PDB file of N, CA, C and O in Angstrom, chain B, residues numbered from 101:
ATOM      1  N   UNK B 101       0.996  -0.878  -0.193  1.00  0.00           N
ATOM      2  CA  UNK B 101      -0.004  -0.119  -0.315  1.00  0.00           C
ATOM      3  C   UNK B 101       0.949   1.187  -0.147  1.00  0.00           C
ATOM      4  O   UNK B 101       0.942   2.062  -1.013  1.00  0.00           O
ATOM      5  N   UNK B 102       1.768   1.277   1.005  1.00  0.00           N
ATOM      6  CA  UNK B 102       2.695   2.457   1.086  1.00  0.00           C
ATOM      7  C   UNK B 102       3.547   2.576  -0.408  1.00  0.00           C
ATOM      8  O   UNK B 102       3.850   3.692  -0.831  1.00  0.00           O
ATOM      9  N   UNK B 103       3.886   1.401  -1.125  1.00  0.00           N
ATOM     10  CA  UNK B 103       4.532   1.451  -2.406  1.00  0.00           C
ATOM     11  C   UNK B 103       3.502   2.234  -3.475  1.00  0.00           C
ATOM     12  O   UNK B 103       3.805   3.169  -4.216  1.00  0.00           O
ATOM     13  N   UNK B 104       2.550   1.758  -3.376  1.00  0.00           N
ATOM     14  CA  UNK B 104       1.484   2.183  -4.155  1.00  0.00           C
ATOM     15  C   UNK B 104       1.245   3.570  -4.262  1.00  0.00           C
ATOM     16  O   UNK B 104       1.149   4.109  -5.365  1.00  0.00           O
ATOM     17  N   UNK B 105       1.104   4.410  -2.818  1.00  0.00           N
ATOM     18  CA  UNK B 105       1.157   5.636  -2.481  1.00  0.00           C
ATOM     19  C   UNK B 105       2.341   6.363  -2.952  1.00  0.00           C
ATOM     20  O   UNK B 105       2.162   7.440  -3.520  1.00  0.00           O
ATOM     21  N   UNK B 106       3.548   5.901  -2.783  1.00  0.00           N
ATOM     22  CA  UNK B 106       4.885   6.399  -3.204  1.00  0.00           C
ATOM     23  C   UNK B 106       4.899   6.768  -4.669  1.00  0.00           C
ATOM     24  O   UNK B 106       5.217   7.842  -5.179  1.00  0.00           O
ATOM     25  N   UNK B 107       4.323   5.208  -5.461  1.00  0.00           N
ATOM     26  CA  UNK B 107       4.197   5.587  -6.766  1.00  0.00           C
ATOM     27  C   UNK B 107       3.646   6.901  -7.162  1.00  0.00           C
ATOM     28  O   UNK B 107       4.131   7.773  -7.881  1.00  0.00           O
ATOM     29  N   UNK B 108       2.750   6.855  -6.658  1.00  0.00           N
ATOM     30  CA  UNK B 108       1.495   7.978  -7.157  1.00  0.00           C
ATOM     31  C   UNK B 108       1.677   9.176  -6.717  1.00  0.00           C
ATOM     32  O   UNK B 108       1.022  10.119  -7.160  1.00  0.00           O
ATOM     33  N   UNK B 109       2.523   9.301  -5.855  1.00  0.00           N
ATOM     34  CA  UNK B 109       3.028  10.584  -5.516  1.00  0.00           C
ATOM     35  C   UNK B 109       4.521  11.044  -6.261  1.00  0.00           C
ATOM     36  O   UNK B 109       4.727  12.241  -6.457  1.00  0.00           O
ATOM     37  N   UNK B 110       5.205  10.355  -6.528  1.00  0.00           N
ATOM     38  CA  UNK B 110       6.241  10.170  -7.189  1.00  0.00           C
ATOM     39  C   UNK B 110       5.661  10.627  -8.897  1.00  0.00           C
ATOM     40  O   UNK B 110       5.767  11.757  -9.374  1.00  0.00           O
ATOM     41  N   UNK B 111       5.222   9.756  -9.402  1.00  0.00           N
ATOM     42  CA  UNK B 111       4.281  10.320 -10.734  1.00  0.00           C
ATOM     43  C   UNK B 111       3.996  11.810 -10.505  1.00  0.00           C
ATOM     44  O   UNK B 111       4.787  12.712 -10.784  1.00  0.00           O
ATOM     45  N   UNK B 112       2.498  12.005  -9.842  1.00  0.00           N
ATOM     46  CA  UNK B 112       2.119  13.163  -9.494  1.00  0.00           C
ATOM     47  C   UNK B 112       3.164  14.648  -9.608  1.00  0.00           C
ATOM     48  O   UNK B 112       3.100  15.703 -10.238  1.00  0.00           O
ATOM     49  N   UNK B 113       4.000  14.107  -8.740  1.00  0.00           N
ATOM     50  CA  UNK B 113       5.106  15.013  -8.652  1.00  0.00           C
ATOM     51  C   UNK B 113       5.526  15.609  -9.979  1.00  0.00           C
ATOM     52  O   UNK B 113       5.411  16.787 -10.317  1.00  0.00           O
ATOM     53  N   UNK B 114       6.156  14.359 -10.849  1.00  0.00           N
ATOM     54  CA  UNK B 114       6.523  14.603 -11.891  1.00  0.00           C
ATOM     55  C   UNK B 114       5.721  15.087 -12.944  1.00  0.00           C
ATOM     56  O   UNK B 114       6.277  15.538 -13.945  1.00  0.00           O
ATOM     57  N   UNK B 115       4.475  15.057 -12.859  1.00  0.00           N
ATOM     58  CA  UNK B 115       3.597  15.702 -14.527  1.00  0.00           C
ATOM     59  C   UNK B 115       3.383  16.839 -13.599  1.00  0.00           C
ATOM     60  O   UNK B 115       3.752  17.789 -14.288  1.00  0.00           O
ATOM     61  N   UNK B 116       2.942  17.411 -12.237  1.00  0.00           N
ATOM     62  CA  UNK B 116       2.242  18.562 -11.876  1.00  0.00           C
ATOM     63  C   UNK B 116       2.587  18.628 -10.869  1.00  0.00           C
ATOM     64  O   UNK B 116       1.949  18.076  -9.973  1.00  0.00           O
ATOM     65  N   UNK B 117       3.996  19.490 -10.556  1.00  0.00           N
ATOM     66  CA  UNK B 117       4.319  19.484  -9.294  1.00  0.00           C
ATOM     67  C   UNK B 117       3.991  20.607  -8.697  1.00  0.00           C
ATOM     68  O   UNK B 117       4.411  20.661  -7.541  1.00  0.00           O
ATOM     69  N   UNK B 118       3.140  21.922  -9.205  1.00  0.00           N
ATOM     70  CA  UNK B 118       2.539  22.912  -8.568  1.00  0.00           C
ATOM     71  C   UNK B 118       1.304  22.247  -7.960  1.00  0.00           C
ATOM     72  O   UNK B 118       1.004  22.682  -6.848  1.00  0.00           O
ATOM     73  N   UNK B 119       0.452  21.190  -8.509  1.00  0.00           N
ATOM     74  CA  UNK B 119      -0.654  20.961  -8.161  1.00  0.00           C
ATOM     75  C   UNK B 119      -0.289  19.904  -6.600  1.00  0.00           C
ATOM     76  O   UNK B 119      -1.006  19.724  -5.616  1.00  0.00           O
ATOM     77  N   UNK B 120       0.651  19.537  -6.812  1.00  0.00           N
ATOM     78  CA  UNK B 120       1.223  18.777  -5.428  1.00  0.00           C
ATOM     79  C   UNK B 120       1.537  19.644  -4.264  1.00  0.00           C
ATOM     80  O   UNK B 120       1.201  19.404  -3.104  1.00  0.00           O
ATOM     81  N   UNK B 121       2.242  20.719  -4.693  1.00  0.00           N
ATOM     82  CA  UNK B 121       2.782  21.199  -3.742  1.00  0.00           C
ATOM     83  C   UNK B 121       1.821  22.055  -3.301  1.00  0.00           C
ATOM     84  O   UNK B 121       1.898  22.271  -2.092  1.00  0.00           O
ATOM     85  N   UNK B 122       0.499  22.897  -4.159  1.00  0.00           N
ATOM     86  CA  UNK B 122      -0.476  23.661  -3.770  1.00  0.00           C
ATOM     87  C   UNK B 122      -1.378  22.700  -2.506  1.00  0.00           C
ATOM     88  O   UNK B 122      -1.984  23.215  -1.566  1.00  0.00           O
ATOM     89  N   UNK B 123      -1.275  21.238  -2.775  1.00  0.00           N
ATOM     90  CA  UNK B 123      -2.637  20.154  -2.486  1.00  0.00           C
ATOM     91  C   UNK B 123      -1.439  20.122  -0.606  1.00  0.00           C
ATOM     92  O   UNK B 123      -1.789  20.275   0.564  1.00  0.00           O
ATOM     93  N   UNK B 124      -0.273  19.892  -1.144  1.00  0.00           N
ATOM     94  CA  UNK B 124       0.642  19.724   0.337  1.00  0.00           C
ATOM     95  C   UNK B 124       0.087  20.997   1.101  1.00  0.00           C
ATOM     96  O   UNK B 124      -0.752  20.889   1.995  1.00  0.00           O
ATOM     97  N   UNK B 125       0.601  22.183   0.698  1.00  0.00           N
ATOM     98  CA  UNK B 125       0.302  23.400   1.269  1.00  0.00           C
ATOM     99  C   UNK B 125      -0.951  23.536   1.895  1.00  0.00           C
ATOM    100  O   UNK B 125      -0.964  23.960   3.050  1.00  0.00           O
ATOM    101  N   UNK B 126      -2.255  23.182   1.201  1.00  0.00           N
ATOM    102  CA  UNK B 126      -3.190  23.333   1.485  1.00  0.00           C
ATOM    103  C   UNK B 126      -3.648  22.380   2.803  1.00  0.00           C
ATOM    104  O   UNK B 126      -4.221  22.828   3.796  1.00  0.00           O
ATOM    105  N   UNK B 127      -3.347  21.254   2.637  1.00  0.00           N
ATOM    106  CA  UNK B 127      -3.614  20.192   3.514  1.00  0.00           C
ATOM    107  C   UNK B 127      -2.761  20.386   5.216  1.00  0.00           C
ATOM    108  O   UNK B 127      -3.179  19.980   6.301  1.00  0.00           O
ATOM    109  N   UNK B 128      -1.832  20.934   4.998  1.00  0.00           N
ATOM    110  CA  UNK B 128      -0.910  21.383   6.189  1.00  0.00           C
ATOM    111  C   UNK B 128      -1.677  22.829   6.687  1.00  0.00           C
ATOM    112  O   UNK B 128      -1.870  23.008   7.890  1.00  0.00           O
ATOM    113  N   UNK B 129      -1.967  23.523   5.999  1.00  0.00           N
ATOM    114  CA  UNK B 129      -2.870  24.389   6.655  1.00  0.00           C
ATOM    115  C   UNK B 129      -4.123  24.311   7.342  1.00  0.00           C
ATOM    116  O   UNK B 129      -4.464  25.116   8.209  1.00  0.00           O
ATOM    117  N   UNK B 130      -4.874  23.243   6.915  1.00  0.00           N
ATOM    118  CA  UNK B 130      -6.210  22.661   7.591  1.00  0.00           C
ATOM    119  C   UNK B 130      -5.590  21.885   8.663  1.00  0.00           C
ATOM    120  O   UNK B 130      -6.326  21.899   9.650  1.00  0.00           O
ATOM    121  N   UNK B 131      -4.399  21.138   8.869  1.00  0.00           N
ATOM    122  CA  UNK B 131      -3.990  20.326  10.124  1.00  0.00           C
ATOM    123  C   UNK B 131      -3.436  21.073  10.637  1.00  0.00           C
ATOM    124  O   UNK B 131      -4.063  21.317  11.668  1.00  0.00           O
ATOM    125  N   UNK B 132      -2.094  21.990  10.554  1.00  0.00           N
ATOM    126  CA  UNK B 132      -1.368  22.467  11.907  1.00  0.00           C
ATOM    127  C   UNK B 132      -2.194  23.184  12.747  1.00  0.00           C
ATOM    128  O   UNK B 132      -2.030  23.120  13.965  1.00  0.00           O
ATOM    129  N   UNK B 133      -3.212  23.978  12.164  1.00  0.00           N
ATOM    130  CA  UNK B 133      -3.594  24.825  13.827  1.00  0.00           C
ATOM    131  C   UNK B 133      -4.259  23.733  14.897  1.00  0.00           C
ATOM    132  O   UNK B 133      -4.424  23.890  16.107  1.00  0.00           O
ATOM    133  N   UNK B 134      -4.525  22.800  14.233  1.00  0.00           N
ATOM    134  CA  UNK B 134      -5.374  21.985  15.502  1.00  0.00           C
ATOM    135  C   UNK B 134      -4.140  21.781  16.591  1.00  0.00           C
ATOM    136  O   UNK B 134      -4.302  21.726  17.810  1.00  0.00           O
ATOM    137  N   UNK B 135      -2.584  21.659  15.738  1.00  0.00           N
ATOM    138  CA  UNK B 135      -1.730  20.867  16.407  1.00  0.00           C
ATOM    139  C   UNK B 135      -0.839  22.163  17.318  1.00  0.00           C
ATOM    140  O   UNK B 135       0.072  22.137  18.145  1.00  0.00           O
ATOM    141  N   UNK B 136      -1.530  23.094  16.762  1.00  0.00           N
ATOM    142  CA  UNK B 136      -0.644  24.106  17.500  1.00  0.00           C
ATOM    143  C   UNK B 136      -0.691  24.872  19.150  1.00  0.00           C
ATOM    144  O   UNK B 136      -1.408  25.870  19.227  1.00  0.00           O
ATOM    145  N   UNK B 137      -0.142  24.540  20.105  1.00  0.00           N
ATOM    146  CA  UNK B 137      -0.353  25.190  20.873  1.00  0.00           C
ATOM    147  C   UNK B 137      -1.050  26.339  21.409  1.00  0.00           C
ATOM    148  O   UNK B 137      -1.733  26.469  22.425  1.00  0.00           O
ATOM    149  N   UNK B 138      -0.653  27.302  20.307  1.00  0.00           N
ATOM    150  CA  UNK B 138      -1.807  28.306  20.644  1.00  0.00           C
ATOM    151  C   UNK B 138      -2.983  28.681  20.323  1.00  0.00           C
ATOM    152  O   UNK B 138      -3.343  29.858  20.345  1.00  0.00           O
ATOM    153  N   UNK B 139      -3.817  27.554  19.939  1.00  0.00           N
ATOM    154  CA  UNK B 139      -5.177  26.904  19.415  1.00  0.00           C
ATOM    155  C   UNK B 139      -5.482  26.548  21.106  1.00  0.00           C
ATOM    156  O   UNK B 139      -6.597  26.779  21.575  1.00  0.00           O
ATOM    157  N   UNK B 140      -4.491  26.028  21.860  1.00  0.00           N
ATOM    158  CA  UNK B 140      -5.318  25.705  23.750  1.00  0.00           C
ATOM    159  C   UNK B 140      -5.134  27.215  23.895  1.00  0.00           C
ATOM    160  O   UNK B 140      -6.267  27.646  24.110  1.00  0.00           O
ATOM    161  N   UNK B 141      -4.250  28.253  23.883  1.00  0.00           N
ATOM    162  CA  UNK B 141      -4.517  28.950  24.518  1.00  0.00           C
ATOM    163  C   UNK B 141      -5.497  29.971  24.138  1.00  0.00           C
ATOM    164  O   UNK B 141      -5.724  30.871  24.947  1.00  0.00           O
ATOM    165  N   UNK B 142      -6.002  29.951  23.206  1.00  0.00           N
ATOM    166  CA  UNK B 142      -6.701  30.697  22.283  1.00  0.00           C
ATOM    167  C   UNK B 142      -8.299  30.175  22.829  1.00  0.00           C
ATOM    168  O   UNK B 142      -9.125  31.072  23.003  1.00  0.00           O
ATOM    169  N   UNK B 143      -8.638  29.017  23.040  1.00  0.00           N
ATOM    170  CA  UNK B 143      -9.172  28.731  23.695  1.00  0.00           C
ATOM    171  C   UNK B 143     -10.190  29.019  24.857  1.00  0.00           C
ATOM    172  O   UNK B 143     -11.382  29.292  24.997  1.00  0.00           O
ATOM    173  N   UNK B 144      -8.774  28.753  25.811  1.00  0.00           N
ATOM    174  CA  UNK B 144      -8.888  29.250  26.912  1.00  0.00           C
ATOM    175  C   UNK B 144      -9.343  30.664  27.125  1.00  0.00           C
ATOM    176  O   UNK B 144     -10.402  30.793  27.739  1.00  0.00           O
ATOM    177  N   UNK B 145      -8.697  31.788  26.706  1.00  0.00           N
ATOM    178  CA  UNK B 145      -8.999  33.156  26.135  1.00  0.00           C
ATOM    179  C   UNK B 145     -10.747  33.119  26.036  1.00  0.00           C
ATOM    180  O   UNK B 145     -11.678  33.568  26.705  1.00  0.00           O
ATOM    181  N   UNK B 146     -10.618  32.476  25.051  1.00  0.00           N
ATOM    182  CA  UNK B 146     -12.162  32.769  24.328  1.00  0.00           C
ATOM    183  C   UNK B 146     -13.422  32.169  25.279  1.00  0.00           C
ATOM    184  O   UNK B 146     -14.583  32.576  25.260  1.00  0.00           O
ATOM    185  N   UNK B 147     -12.910  31.169  26.052  1.00  0.00           N
ATOM    186  CA  UNK B 147     -13.790  30.540  27.352  1.00  0.00           C
ATOM    187  C   UNK B 147     -13.975  31.680  28.573  1.00  0.00           C
ATOM    188  O   UNK B 147     -15.061  31.730  29.150  1.00  0.00           O
ATOM    189  N   UNK B 148     -13.035  32.473  28.901  1.00  0.00           N
ATOM    190  CA  UNK B 148     -13.370  33.587  30.003  1.00  0.00           C
ATOM    191  C   UNK B 148     -13.261  35.161  29.432  1.00  0.00           C
ATOM    192  O   UNK B 148     -12.820  36.073  30.131  1.00  0.00           O
ATOM    193  N   UNK B 149     -13.638  35.304  28.327  1.00  0.00           N
ATOM    194  CA  UNK B 149     -13.852  36.637  27.900  1.00  0.00           C
ATOM    195  C   UNK B 149     -15.553  36.212  28.040  1.00  0.00           C
ATOM    196  O   UNK B 149     -16.115  35.119  27.963  1.00  0.00           O
ATOM    197  N   UNK B 150     -16.141  37.778  28.309  1.00  0.00           N
ATOM    198  CA  UNK B 150     -17.422  37.445  28.277  1.00  0.00           C
ATOM    199  C   UNK B 150     -18.215  38.208  27.216  1.00  0.00           C
ATOM    200  O   UNK B 150     -17.782  39.190  26.613  1.00  0.00           O
ATOM    201  N   UNK B 151     -19.578  37.586  27.026  1.00  0.00           N
ATOM    202  CA  UNK B 151     -19.954  37.644  25.328  1.00  0.00           C
ATOM    203  C   UNK B 151     -20.596  39.344  25.697  1.00  0.00           C
ATOM    204  O   UNK B 151     -20.440  40.173  24.801  1.00  0.00           O
ATOM    205  N   UNK B 152     -21.272  39.782  26.959  1.00  0.00           N
ATOM    206  CA  UNK B 152     -21.600  41.229  27.126  1.00  0.00           C
ATOM    207  C   UNK B 152     -21.214  41.576  28.089  1.00  0.00           C
ATOM    208  O   UNK B 152     -21.229  40.974  29.163  1.00  0.00           O
ATOM    209  N   UNK B 153     -20.781  42.672  27.836  1.00  0.00           N
ATOM    210  CA  UNK B 153     -19.716  43.827  28.685  1.00  0.00           C
ATOM    211  C   UNK B 153     -21.021  44.291  29.727  1.00  0.00           C
ATOM    212  O   UNK B 153     -22.147  44.021  29.311  1.00  0.00           O
ATOM    213  N   UNK B 154     -20.889  45.052  31.209  1.00  0.00           N
ATOM    214  CA  UNK B 154     -21.533  45.702  31.757  1.00  0.00           C
ATOM    215  C   UNK B 154     -21.530  47.359  31.011  1.00  0.00           C
ATOM    216  O   UNK B 154     -20.551  48.063  30.762  1.00  0.00           O
ATOM    217  N   UNK B 155     -23.127  47.672  30.759  1.00  0.00           N
ATOM    218  CA  UNK B 155     -22.904  49.204  30.803  1.00  0.00           C
ATOM    219  C   UNK B 155     -23.330  49.702  32.175  1.00  0.00           C
ATOM    220  O   UNK B 155     -24.137  49.154  32.927  1.00  0.00           O
ATOM    221  N   UNK B 156     -22.595  50.935  32.397  1.00  0.00           N
ATOM    222  CA  UNK B 156     -22.954  51.555  33.223  1.00  0.00           C
ATOM    223  C   UNK B 156     -24.398  52.180  33.773  1.00  0.00           C
ATOM    224  O   UNK B 156     -24.661  53.306  33.350  1.00  0.00           O
ATOM    225  N   UNK B 157     -25.222  51.649  34.546  1.00  0.00           N
ATOM    226  CA  UNK B 157     -26.016  52.481  34.973  1.00  0.00           C
ATOM    227  C   UNK B 157     -26.220  53.535  36.375  1.00  0.00           C
ATOM    228  O   UNK B 157     -25.265  53.599  37.150  1.00  0.00           O
ATOM    229  N   UNK B 158     -26.853  53.946  36.528  1.00  0.00           N
ATOM    230  CA  UNK B 158     -27.027  54.442  37.886  1.00  0.00           C
ATOM    231  C   UNK B 158     -27.663  53.457  38.949  1.00  0.00           C
ATOM    232  O   UNK B 158     -28.668  52.750  38.882  1.00  0.00           O
ATOM    233  N   UNK B 159     -26.919  53.615  39.749  1.00  0.00           N
ATOM    234  CA  UNK B 159     -27.175  52.513  41.198  1.00  0.00           C
ATOM    235  C   UNK B 159     -27.844  52.818  42.234  1.00  0.00           C
ATOM    236  O   UNK B 159     -27.261  53.069  43.289  1.00  0.00           O
ATOM    237  N   UNK B 160     -29.004  52.849  42.141  1.00  0.00           N
ATOM    238  CA  UNK B 160     -29.469  52.729  43.715  1.00  0.00           C
ATOM    239  C   UNK B 160     -29.602  52.290  44.423  1.00  0.00           C
ATOM    240  O   UNK B 160     -30.563  52.525  45.156  1.00  0.00           O
ATOM    241  N   UNK B 161     -28.644  51.286  44.682  1.00  0.00           N
ATOM    242  CA  UNK B 161     -28.481  50.969  46.278  1.00  0.00           C
ATOM    243  C   UNK B 161     -29.270  49.322  45.877  1.00  0.00           C
ATOM    244  O   UNK B 161     -28.701  48.313  46.293  1.00  0.00           O
ATOM    245  N   UNK B 162     -30.502  49.191  45.110  1.00  0.00           N
ATOM    246  CA  UNK B 162     -31.174  48.260  44.892  1.00  0.00           C
ATOM    247  C   UNK B 162     -30.949  47.210  43.930  1.00  0.00           C
ATOM    248  O   UNK B 162     -31.820  46.433  43.538  1.00  0.00           O
ATOM    249  N   UNK B 163     -29.811  47.218  43.589  1.00  0.00           N
ATOM    250  CA  UNK B 163     -29.614  46.556  42.521  1.00  0.00           C
ATOM    251  C   UNK B 163     -28.332  45.155  42.476  1.00  0.00           C
ATOM    252  O   UNK B 163     -27.421  45.236  41.652  1.00  0.00           O
ATOM    253  N   UNK B 164     -28.402  44.135  43.284  1.00  0.00           N
ATOM    254  CA  UNK B 164     -27.370  43.562  44.006  1.00  0.00           C
ATOM    255  C   UNK B 164     -26.627  42.692  42.783  1.00  0.00           C
ATOM    256  O   UNK B 164     -25.605  42.108  43.144  1.00  0.00           O
ATOM    257  N   UNK B 165     -27.004  42.537  41.418  1.00  0.00           N
ATOM    258  CA  UNK B 165     -26.723  41.916  40.196  1.00  0.00           C
ATOM    259  C   UNK B 165     -25.803  42.688  39.494  1.00  0.00           C
ATOM    260  O   UNK B 165     -25.001  42.167  38.719  1.00  0.00           O
ATOM    261  N   UNK B 166     -25.855  43.955  39.711  1.00  0.00           N
ATOM    262  CA  UNK B 166     -25.030  45.249  39.031  1.00  0.00           C
ATOM    263  C   UNK B 166     -23.832  45.481  39.905  1.00  0.00           C
ATOM    264  O   UNK B 166     -23.866  45.683  41.119  1.00  0.00           O
ATOM    265  N   UNK B 167     -22.824  45.429  39.177  1.00  0.00           N
ATOM    266  CA  UNK B 167     -21.688  45.831  39.861  1.00  0.00           C
ATOM    267  C   UNK B 167     -21.573  47.315  40.547  1.00  0.00           C
ATOM    268  O   UNK B 167     -22.462  48.122  40.273  1.00  0.00           O
ATOM    269  N   UNK B 168     -20.614  47.670  41.344  1.00  0.00           N
ATOM    270  CA  UNK B 168     -20.805  48.970  41.364  1.00  0.00           C
ATOM    271  C   UNK B 168     -19.843  50.248  40.789  1.00  0.00           C
ATOM    272  O   UNK B 168     -19.770  51.477  40.830  1.00  0.00           O
ATOM    273  N   UNK B 169     -19.169  49.073  40.234  1.00  0.00           N
ATOM    274  CA  UNK B 169     -18.291  50.045  39.619  1.00  0.00           C
ATOM    275  C   UNK B 169     -17.837  49.198  37.946  1.00  0.00           C
ATOM    276  O   UNK B 169     -17.673  47.988  38.101  1.00  0.00           O
ATOM    277  N   UNK B 170     -17.709  49.510  37.013  1.00  0.00           N
ATOM    278  CA  UNK B 170     -17.427  48.365  35.996  1.00  0.00           C
ATOM    279  C   UNK B 170     -16.314  47.570  35.629  1.00  0.00           C
ATOM    280  O   UNK B 170     -16.214  46.652  34.815  1.00  0.00           O
ATOM    281  N   UNK B 171     -15.201  48.299  36.668  1.00  0.00           N
ATOM    282  CA  UNK B 171     -13.806  47.337  36.157  1.00  0.00           C
ATOM    283  C   UNK B 171     -14.083  46.157  37.805  1.00  0.00           C
ATOM    284  O   UNK B 171     -13.319  45.262  38.167  1.00  0.00           O
ATOM    285  N   UNK B 172     -14.894  46.424  38.228  1.00  0.00           N
ATOM    286  CA  UNK B 172     -14.994  45.310  39.350  1.00  0.00           C
ATOM    287  C   UNK B 172     -14.750  43.724  38.953  1.00  0.00           C
ATOM    288  O   UNK B 172     -15.306  43.203  37.986  1.00  0.00           O
ATOM    289  N   UNK B 173     -14.115  43.238  39.567  1.00  0.00           N
ATOM    290  CA  UNK B 173     -13.292  41.755  38.939  1.00  0.00           C
ATOM    291  C   UNK B 173     -15.036  40.998  39.478  1.00  0.00           C
ATOM    292  O   UNK B 173     -15.632  41.104  40.550  1.00  0.00           O
ATOM    293  N   UNK B 174     -15.540  40.005  37.750  1.00  0.00           N
ATOM    294  CA  UNK B 174     -16.690  39.243  37.926  1.00  0.00           C
ATOM    295  C   UNK B 174     -15.977  38.210  37.446  1.00  0.00           C
ATOM    296  O   UNK B 174     -15.011  38.325  36.692  1.00  0.00           O
ATOM    297  N   UNK B 175     -16.518  36.988  37.951  1.00  0.00           N
ATOM    298  CA  UNK B 175     -16.261  35.721  36.517  1.00  0.00           C
ATOM    299  C   UNK B 175     -14.761  35.044  37.307  1.00  0.00           C
ATOM    300  O   UNK B 175     -14.163  35.198  38.372  1.00  0.00           O
ATOM    301  N   UNK B 176     -14.644  34.371  36.272  1.00  0.00           N
ATOM    302  CA  UNK B 176     -13.175  33.650  36.728  1.00  0.00           C
ATOM    303  C   UNK B 176     -11.842  34.608  36.416  1.00  0.00           C
ATOM    304  O   UNK B 176     -11.783  35.355  35.439  1.00  0.00           O
ATOM    305  N   UNK B 177     -10.916  34.478  37.285  1.00  0.00           N
ATOM    306  CA  UNK B 177      -9.860  35.207  37.357  1.00  0.00           C
ATOM    307  C   UNK B 177      -9.145  34.909  36.166  1.00  0.00           C
ATOM    308  O   UNK B 177      -9.253  33.836  35.574  1.00  0.00           O
ATOM    309  N   UNK B 178      -8.236  36.077  35.722  1.00  0.00           N
ATOM    310  CA  UNK B 178      -7.243  35.792  34.544  1.00  0.00           C
ATOM    311  C   UNK B 178      -5.990  35.436  34.766  1.00  0.00           C
ATOM    312  O   UNK B 178      -5.294  35.094  33.810  1.00  0.00           O
ATOM    313  N   UNK B 179      -5.513  35.451  35.976  1.00  0.00           N
ATOM    314  CA  UNK B 179      -4.104  34.975  36.647  1.00  0.00           C
ATOM    315  C   UNK B 179      -3.393  34.032  35.782  1.00  0.00           C
ATOM    316  O   UNK B 179      -2.276  34.352  35.374  1.00  0.00           O
ATOM    317  N   UNK B 180      -3.783  33.178  35.534  1.00  0.00           N
ATOM    318  CA  UNK B 180      -3.043  32.511  34.465  1.00  0.00           C
ATOM    319  C   UNK B 180      -2.312  33.032  33.106  1.00  0.00           C
ATOM    320  O   UNK B 180      -1.265  32.921  32.467  1.00  0.00           O
ATOM    321  N   UNK B 181      -3.210  33.486  33.105  1.00  0.00           N
ATOM    322  CA  UNK B 181      -2.343  34.395  31.467  1.00  0.00           C
ATOM    323  C   UNK B 181      -1.691  35.200  31.564  1.00  0.00           C
ATOM    324  O   UNK B 181      -1.055  35.533  30.564  1.00  0.00           O
ATOM    325  N   UNK B 182      -1.518  35.901  32.768  1.00  0.00           N
ATOM    326  CA  UNK B 182      -0.693  36.707  33.520  1.00  0.00           C
ATOM    327  C   UNK B 182       0.642  35.823  33.825  1.00  0.00           C
ATOM    328  O   UNK B 182       1.782  36.279  33.747  1.00  0.00           O
ATOM    329  N   UNK B 183       0.378  34.745  34.114  1.00  0.00           N
ATOM    330  CA  UNK B 183       1.813  33.875  34.646  1.00  0.00           C
ATOM    331  C   UNK B 183       2.453  33.099  33.456  1.00  0.00           C
ATOM    332  O   UNK B 183       3.474  32.416  33.546  1.00  0.00           O
ATOM    333  N   UNK B 184       1.764  33.284  32.405  1.00  0.00           N
ATOM    334  CA  UNK B 184       2.509  32.464  31.111  1.00  0.00           C
ATOM    335  C   UNK B 184       3.931  32.904  30.631  1.00  0.00           C
ATOM    336  O   UNK B 184       4.476  32.317  29.696  1.00  0.00           O
TER     337      UNK B 184
END
């Protein structure tokens, strides 16, 4: 099986090297991002990034779910990102 594949690739490279090179580059472009360590950290950052950001509202003291200041820490900490 490997011999047949090698013969096919050798023959294809001899006839159409541009196509073989473009298919090789294209397949590497599809496969390599999944193997990259940056994909792991990008996924971790996307998980802790909020989808909706707080809007400043006038607090009358009767709003327990609204932070007193827009920069008050909420949710999970991003200390792991600072320690990289």
